[in-house]
CSV table of C-alpha atoms and ligand atoms in Angstrom, one decimal:
chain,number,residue,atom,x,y,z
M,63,UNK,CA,-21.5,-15.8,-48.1
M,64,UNK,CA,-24.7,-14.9,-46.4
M,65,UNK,CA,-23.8,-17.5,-43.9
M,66,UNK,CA,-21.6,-16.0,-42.9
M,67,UNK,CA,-22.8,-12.3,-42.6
M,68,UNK,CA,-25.9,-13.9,-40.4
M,69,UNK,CA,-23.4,-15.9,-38.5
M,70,UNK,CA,-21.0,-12.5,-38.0
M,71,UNK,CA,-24.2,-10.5,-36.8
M,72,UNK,CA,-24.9,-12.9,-34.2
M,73,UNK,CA,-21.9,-13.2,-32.5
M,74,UNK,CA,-21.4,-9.6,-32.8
M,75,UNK,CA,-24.8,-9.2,-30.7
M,76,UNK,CA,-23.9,-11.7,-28.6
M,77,UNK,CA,-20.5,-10.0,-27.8
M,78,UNK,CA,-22.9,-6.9,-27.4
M,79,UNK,CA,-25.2,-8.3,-25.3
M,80,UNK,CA,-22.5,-10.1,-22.8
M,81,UNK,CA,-20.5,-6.7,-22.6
M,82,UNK,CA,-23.3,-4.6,-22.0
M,83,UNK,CA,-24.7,-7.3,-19.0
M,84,UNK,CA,-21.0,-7.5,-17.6
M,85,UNK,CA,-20.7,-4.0,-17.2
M,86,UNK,CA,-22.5,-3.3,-14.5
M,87,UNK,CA,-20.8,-3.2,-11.2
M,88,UNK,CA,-17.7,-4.8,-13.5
M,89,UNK,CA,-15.0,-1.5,-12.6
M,90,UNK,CA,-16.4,-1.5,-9.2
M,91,UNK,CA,-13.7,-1.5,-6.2
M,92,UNK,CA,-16.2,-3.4,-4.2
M,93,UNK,CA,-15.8,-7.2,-3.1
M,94,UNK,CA,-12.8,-9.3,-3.0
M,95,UNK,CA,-10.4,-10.9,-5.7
M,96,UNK,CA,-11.0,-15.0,-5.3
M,97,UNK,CA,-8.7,-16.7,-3.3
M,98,UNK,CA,-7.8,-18.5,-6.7
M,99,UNK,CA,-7.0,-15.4,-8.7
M,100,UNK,CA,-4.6,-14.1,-5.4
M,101,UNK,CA,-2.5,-17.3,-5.7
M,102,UNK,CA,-2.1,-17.4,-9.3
M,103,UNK,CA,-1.2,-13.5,-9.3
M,104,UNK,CA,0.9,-14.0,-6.7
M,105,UNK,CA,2.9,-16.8,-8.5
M,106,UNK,CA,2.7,-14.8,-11.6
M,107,UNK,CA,4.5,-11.9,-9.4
M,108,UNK,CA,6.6,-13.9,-8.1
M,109,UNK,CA,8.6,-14.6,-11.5
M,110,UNK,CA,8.2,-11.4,-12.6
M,111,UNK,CA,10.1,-9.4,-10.5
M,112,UNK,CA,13.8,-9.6,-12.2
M,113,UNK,CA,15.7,-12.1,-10.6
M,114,UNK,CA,18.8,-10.0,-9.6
M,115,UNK,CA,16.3,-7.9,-7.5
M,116,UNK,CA,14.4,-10.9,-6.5
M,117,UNK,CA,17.4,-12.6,-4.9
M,118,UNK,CA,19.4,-9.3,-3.8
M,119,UNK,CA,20.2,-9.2,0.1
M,120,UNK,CA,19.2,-6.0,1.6
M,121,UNK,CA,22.4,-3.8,1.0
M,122,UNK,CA,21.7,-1.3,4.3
M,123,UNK,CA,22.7,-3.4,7.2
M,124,UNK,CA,20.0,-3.4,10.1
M,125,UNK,CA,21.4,-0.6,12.1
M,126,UNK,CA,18.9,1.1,15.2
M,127,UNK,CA,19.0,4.8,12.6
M,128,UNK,CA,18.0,2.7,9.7
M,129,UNK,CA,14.9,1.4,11.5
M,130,UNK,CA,14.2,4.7,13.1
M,131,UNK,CA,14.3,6.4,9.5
M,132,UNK,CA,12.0,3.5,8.0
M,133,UNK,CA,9.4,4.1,10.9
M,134,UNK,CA,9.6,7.5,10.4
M,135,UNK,CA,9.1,7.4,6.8
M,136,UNK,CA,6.6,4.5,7.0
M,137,UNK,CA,3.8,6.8,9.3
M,138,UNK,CA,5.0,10.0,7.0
M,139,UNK,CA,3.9,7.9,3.8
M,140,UNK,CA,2.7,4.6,4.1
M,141,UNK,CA,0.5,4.6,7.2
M,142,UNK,CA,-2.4,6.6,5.4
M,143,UNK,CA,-3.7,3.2,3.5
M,144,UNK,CA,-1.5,0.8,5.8
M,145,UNK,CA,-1.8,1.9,9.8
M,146,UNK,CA,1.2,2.1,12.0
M,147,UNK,CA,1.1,-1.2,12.9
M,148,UNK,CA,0.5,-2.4,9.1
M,149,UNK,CA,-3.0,-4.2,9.5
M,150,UNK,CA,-4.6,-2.1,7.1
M,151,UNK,CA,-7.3,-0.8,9.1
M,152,UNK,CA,-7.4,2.6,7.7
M,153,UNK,CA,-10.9,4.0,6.8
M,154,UNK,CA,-9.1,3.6,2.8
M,155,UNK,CA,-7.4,0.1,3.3
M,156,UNK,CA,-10.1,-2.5,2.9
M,157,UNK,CA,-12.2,-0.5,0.0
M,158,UNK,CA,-9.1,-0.5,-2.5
M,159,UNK,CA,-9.2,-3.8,-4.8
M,160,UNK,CA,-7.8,-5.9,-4.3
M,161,UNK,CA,-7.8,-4.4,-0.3
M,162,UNK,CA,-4.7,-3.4,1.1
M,163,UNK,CA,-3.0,-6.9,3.1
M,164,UNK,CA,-1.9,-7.0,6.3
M,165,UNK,CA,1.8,-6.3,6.4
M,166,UNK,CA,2.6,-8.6,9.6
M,167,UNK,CA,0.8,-12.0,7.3
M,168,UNK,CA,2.9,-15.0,6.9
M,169,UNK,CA,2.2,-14.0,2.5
M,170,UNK,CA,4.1,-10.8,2.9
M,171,UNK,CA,6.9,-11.8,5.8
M,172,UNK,CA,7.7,-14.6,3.3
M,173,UNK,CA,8.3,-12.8,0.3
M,174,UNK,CA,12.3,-12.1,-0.1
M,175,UNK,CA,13.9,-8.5,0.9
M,176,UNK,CA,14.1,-8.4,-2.8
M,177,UNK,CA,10.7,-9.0,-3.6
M,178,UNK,CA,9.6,-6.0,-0.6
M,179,UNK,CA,11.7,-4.2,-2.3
M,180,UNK,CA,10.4,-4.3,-6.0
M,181,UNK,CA,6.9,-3.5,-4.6
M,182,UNK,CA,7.6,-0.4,-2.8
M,183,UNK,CA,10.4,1.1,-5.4
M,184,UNK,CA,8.1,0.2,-8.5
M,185,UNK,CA,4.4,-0.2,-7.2
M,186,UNK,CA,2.2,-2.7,-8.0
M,187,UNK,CA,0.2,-1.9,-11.0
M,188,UNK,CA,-3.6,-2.5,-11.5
M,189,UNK,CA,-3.9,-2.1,-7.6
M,190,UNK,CA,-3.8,0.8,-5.1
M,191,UNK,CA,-0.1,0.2,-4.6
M,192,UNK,CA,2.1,3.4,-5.6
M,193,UNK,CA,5.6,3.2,-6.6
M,194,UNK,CA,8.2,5.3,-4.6
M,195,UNK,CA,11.0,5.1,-6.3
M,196,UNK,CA,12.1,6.9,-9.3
M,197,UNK,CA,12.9,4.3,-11.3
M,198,UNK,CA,16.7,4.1,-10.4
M,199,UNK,CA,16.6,0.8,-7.8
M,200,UNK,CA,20.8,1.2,-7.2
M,201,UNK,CA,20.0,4.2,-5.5
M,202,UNK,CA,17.2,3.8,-3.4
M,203,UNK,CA,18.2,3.3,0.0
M,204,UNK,CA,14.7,4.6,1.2
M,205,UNK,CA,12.8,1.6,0.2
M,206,UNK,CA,15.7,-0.9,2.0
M,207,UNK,CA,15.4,0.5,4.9
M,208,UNK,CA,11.4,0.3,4.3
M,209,UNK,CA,11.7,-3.6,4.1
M,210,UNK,CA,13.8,-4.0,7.5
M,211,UNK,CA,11.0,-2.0,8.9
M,212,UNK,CA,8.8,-3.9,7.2
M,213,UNK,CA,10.3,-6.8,8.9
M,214,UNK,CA,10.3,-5.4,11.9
M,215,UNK,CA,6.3,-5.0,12.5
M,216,UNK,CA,5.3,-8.2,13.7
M,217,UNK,CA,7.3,-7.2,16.7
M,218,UNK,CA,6.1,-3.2,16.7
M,219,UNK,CA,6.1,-2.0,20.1
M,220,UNK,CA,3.1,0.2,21.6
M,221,UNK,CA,5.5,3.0,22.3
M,222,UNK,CA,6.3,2.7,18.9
M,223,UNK,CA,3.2,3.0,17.1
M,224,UNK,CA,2.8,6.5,19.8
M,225,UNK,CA,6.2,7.7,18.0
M,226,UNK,CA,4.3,7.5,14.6
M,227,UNK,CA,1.2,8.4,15.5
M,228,UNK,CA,3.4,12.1,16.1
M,229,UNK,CA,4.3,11.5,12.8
M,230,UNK,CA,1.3,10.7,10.8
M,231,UNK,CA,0.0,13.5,8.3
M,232,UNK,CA,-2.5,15.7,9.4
M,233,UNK,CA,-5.1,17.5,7.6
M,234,UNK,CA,-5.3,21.6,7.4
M,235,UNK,CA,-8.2,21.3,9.9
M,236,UNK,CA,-6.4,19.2,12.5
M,237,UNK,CA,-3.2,21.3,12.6
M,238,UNK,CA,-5.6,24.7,13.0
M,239,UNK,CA,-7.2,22.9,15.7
M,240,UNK,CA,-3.9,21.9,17.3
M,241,UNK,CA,-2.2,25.5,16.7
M,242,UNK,CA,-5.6,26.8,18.4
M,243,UNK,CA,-5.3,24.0,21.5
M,244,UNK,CA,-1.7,25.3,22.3
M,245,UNK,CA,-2.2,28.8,22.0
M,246,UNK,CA,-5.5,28.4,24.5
M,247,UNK,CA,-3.4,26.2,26.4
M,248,UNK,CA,-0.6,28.9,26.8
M,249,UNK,CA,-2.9,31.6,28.3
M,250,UNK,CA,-4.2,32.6,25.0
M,251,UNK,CA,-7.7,34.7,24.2
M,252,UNK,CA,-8.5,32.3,22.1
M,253,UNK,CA,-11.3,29.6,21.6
M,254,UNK,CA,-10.6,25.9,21.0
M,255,UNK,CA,-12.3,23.6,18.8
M,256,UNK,CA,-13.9,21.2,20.9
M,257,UNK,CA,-15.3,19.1,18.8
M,258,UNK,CA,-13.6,16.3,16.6
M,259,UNK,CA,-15.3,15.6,13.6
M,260,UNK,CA,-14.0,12.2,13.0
A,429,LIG,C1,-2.7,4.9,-1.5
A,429,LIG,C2,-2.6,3.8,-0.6
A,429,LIG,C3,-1.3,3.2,-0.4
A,429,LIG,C4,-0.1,3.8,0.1
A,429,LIG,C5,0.0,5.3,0.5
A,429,LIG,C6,0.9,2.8,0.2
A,429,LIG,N1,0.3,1.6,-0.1
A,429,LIG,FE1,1.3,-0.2,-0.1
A,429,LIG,N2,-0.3,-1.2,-0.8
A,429,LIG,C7,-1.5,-0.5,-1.2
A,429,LIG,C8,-2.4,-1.5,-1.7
A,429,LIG,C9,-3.9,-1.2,-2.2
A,429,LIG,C10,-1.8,-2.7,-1.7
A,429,LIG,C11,-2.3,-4.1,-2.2
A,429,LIG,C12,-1.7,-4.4,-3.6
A,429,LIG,C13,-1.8,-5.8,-3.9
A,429,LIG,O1,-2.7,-6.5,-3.5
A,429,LIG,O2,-0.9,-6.3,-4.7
A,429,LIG,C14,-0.5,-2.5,-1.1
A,429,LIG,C15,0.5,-3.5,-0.9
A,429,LIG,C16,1.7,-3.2,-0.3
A,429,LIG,C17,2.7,-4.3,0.0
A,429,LIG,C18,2.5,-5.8,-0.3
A,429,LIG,C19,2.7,-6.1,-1.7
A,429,LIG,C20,2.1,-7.4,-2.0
A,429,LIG,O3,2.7,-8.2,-2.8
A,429,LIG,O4,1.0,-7.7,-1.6
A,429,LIG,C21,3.8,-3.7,0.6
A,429,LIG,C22,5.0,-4.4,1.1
A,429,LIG,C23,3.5,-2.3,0.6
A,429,LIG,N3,2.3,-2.0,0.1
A,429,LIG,C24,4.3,-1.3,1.2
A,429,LIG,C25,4.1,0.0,1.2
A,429,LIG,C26,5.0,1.0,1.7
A,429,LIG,C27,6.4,0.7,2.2
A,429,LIG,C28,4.4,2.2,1.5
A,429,LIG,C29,5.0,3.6,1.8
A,429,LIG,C30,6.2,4.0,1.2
A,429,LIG,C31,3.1,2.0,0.9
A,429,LIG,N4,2.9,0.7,0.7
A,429,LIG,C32,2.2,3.0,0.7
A,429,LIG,C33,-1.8,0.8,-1.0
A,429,LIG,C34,-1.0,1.8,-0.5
């Protein structure tokens, strides 16, 4: 009996101990998952997205307006942690963890239309990924027409990327400074921020 009470105290310190010399730094969103843990998540990911959404075509058919909405909805919503061109290189992207991937990678163009479509419509949890849709995946043709654009960005176009860059969300700040810029600019009394403080 008192074997086991001594043996029960020292696990529980050593429990103790290991937690409390984890901790530190362990809920940091610094650093990078290992390559290891990517694949096997990945894999994992892979098979848990329901099959009949996993093998499903893309019901909107790849019309000019369908691509024009997804670009248009992509810089509105997505471009904030992904860019325009979907490299990532936002001043958010590579501090999230795991960091946010580059959309045009062979790992994302090679998941199905099914898959693409999971992700945006349900998130991916644990990460900095939100999910878009409201839970009813028949409906959703927002997030199709997100994985034809998707698609479409290893071949983005500069004149493109200056269509969403119009598009792109703007702070309080920026629009004053813009409303102030065309009012000066249309003969105005008034006085333009000069500065950019970015
Ligand atoms: C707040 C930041 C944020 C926004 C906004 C955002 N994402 Fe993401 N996204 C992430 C992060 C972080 C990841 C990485 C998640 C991971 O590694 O699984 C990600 C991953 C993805 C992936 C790849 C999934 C994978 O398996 O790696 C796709 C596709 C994607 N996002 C599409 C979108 C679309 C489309 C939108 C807009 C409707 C969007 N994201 C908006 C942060 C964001």
């Amino acid at each position: 009996m008192k074997t086991w009470i001594t043996l029960g105290l020292i696990l529980t310190a050593g429990i103790l101990i290991l937690t409390l010399w984890l901790l530190p730094g362990a809920f940091s969103a610094k650093g990078k998952p290992s390559e290891f843990e990517v694949k096997l998540v990945r894999f994992i990911r892979h098979w848990a997205v329901p099959s009949h959404i996993r093998n499903a075509n893309n019901p909107i058919p790849p019309e000019p307006e369908v691509l024009a909405d997804g670009l248009h909805h992509f810089a509105d919503h997505c471009a904030t942690c992904h860019a325009n061109d979907g490299s990532g290189k936002t001043p958010m992207g590579p501090n999230f963890y795991p960091p946010v991937p580059d959309l045009r990678d062979q790992t994302i163009q090679e998941m199905s239309d099914g898959e693409l479509f999971y992700v945006i419509h349900y998130g991916v949890r644990f990460t900095g990924m939100p999910a878009w849709g409201d839970g009813n995946p028949e409906k959703d043709t927002d997030s199709w027409k997100l994985v034809h654009f998707i698609r479409h960005l290893p071949e983005i176009t500069p004149e493109e990327i200056k269509k969403m860059k119009t598009m792109n969300p703007i702070t309080r700040a920026e629009r004053e400074e813009q409303d102030a810029l065309e009012r000066f600019l249309a003969g105005e009394d008034v006085q333009p921020a000069v500065e950019h403080h970015h």
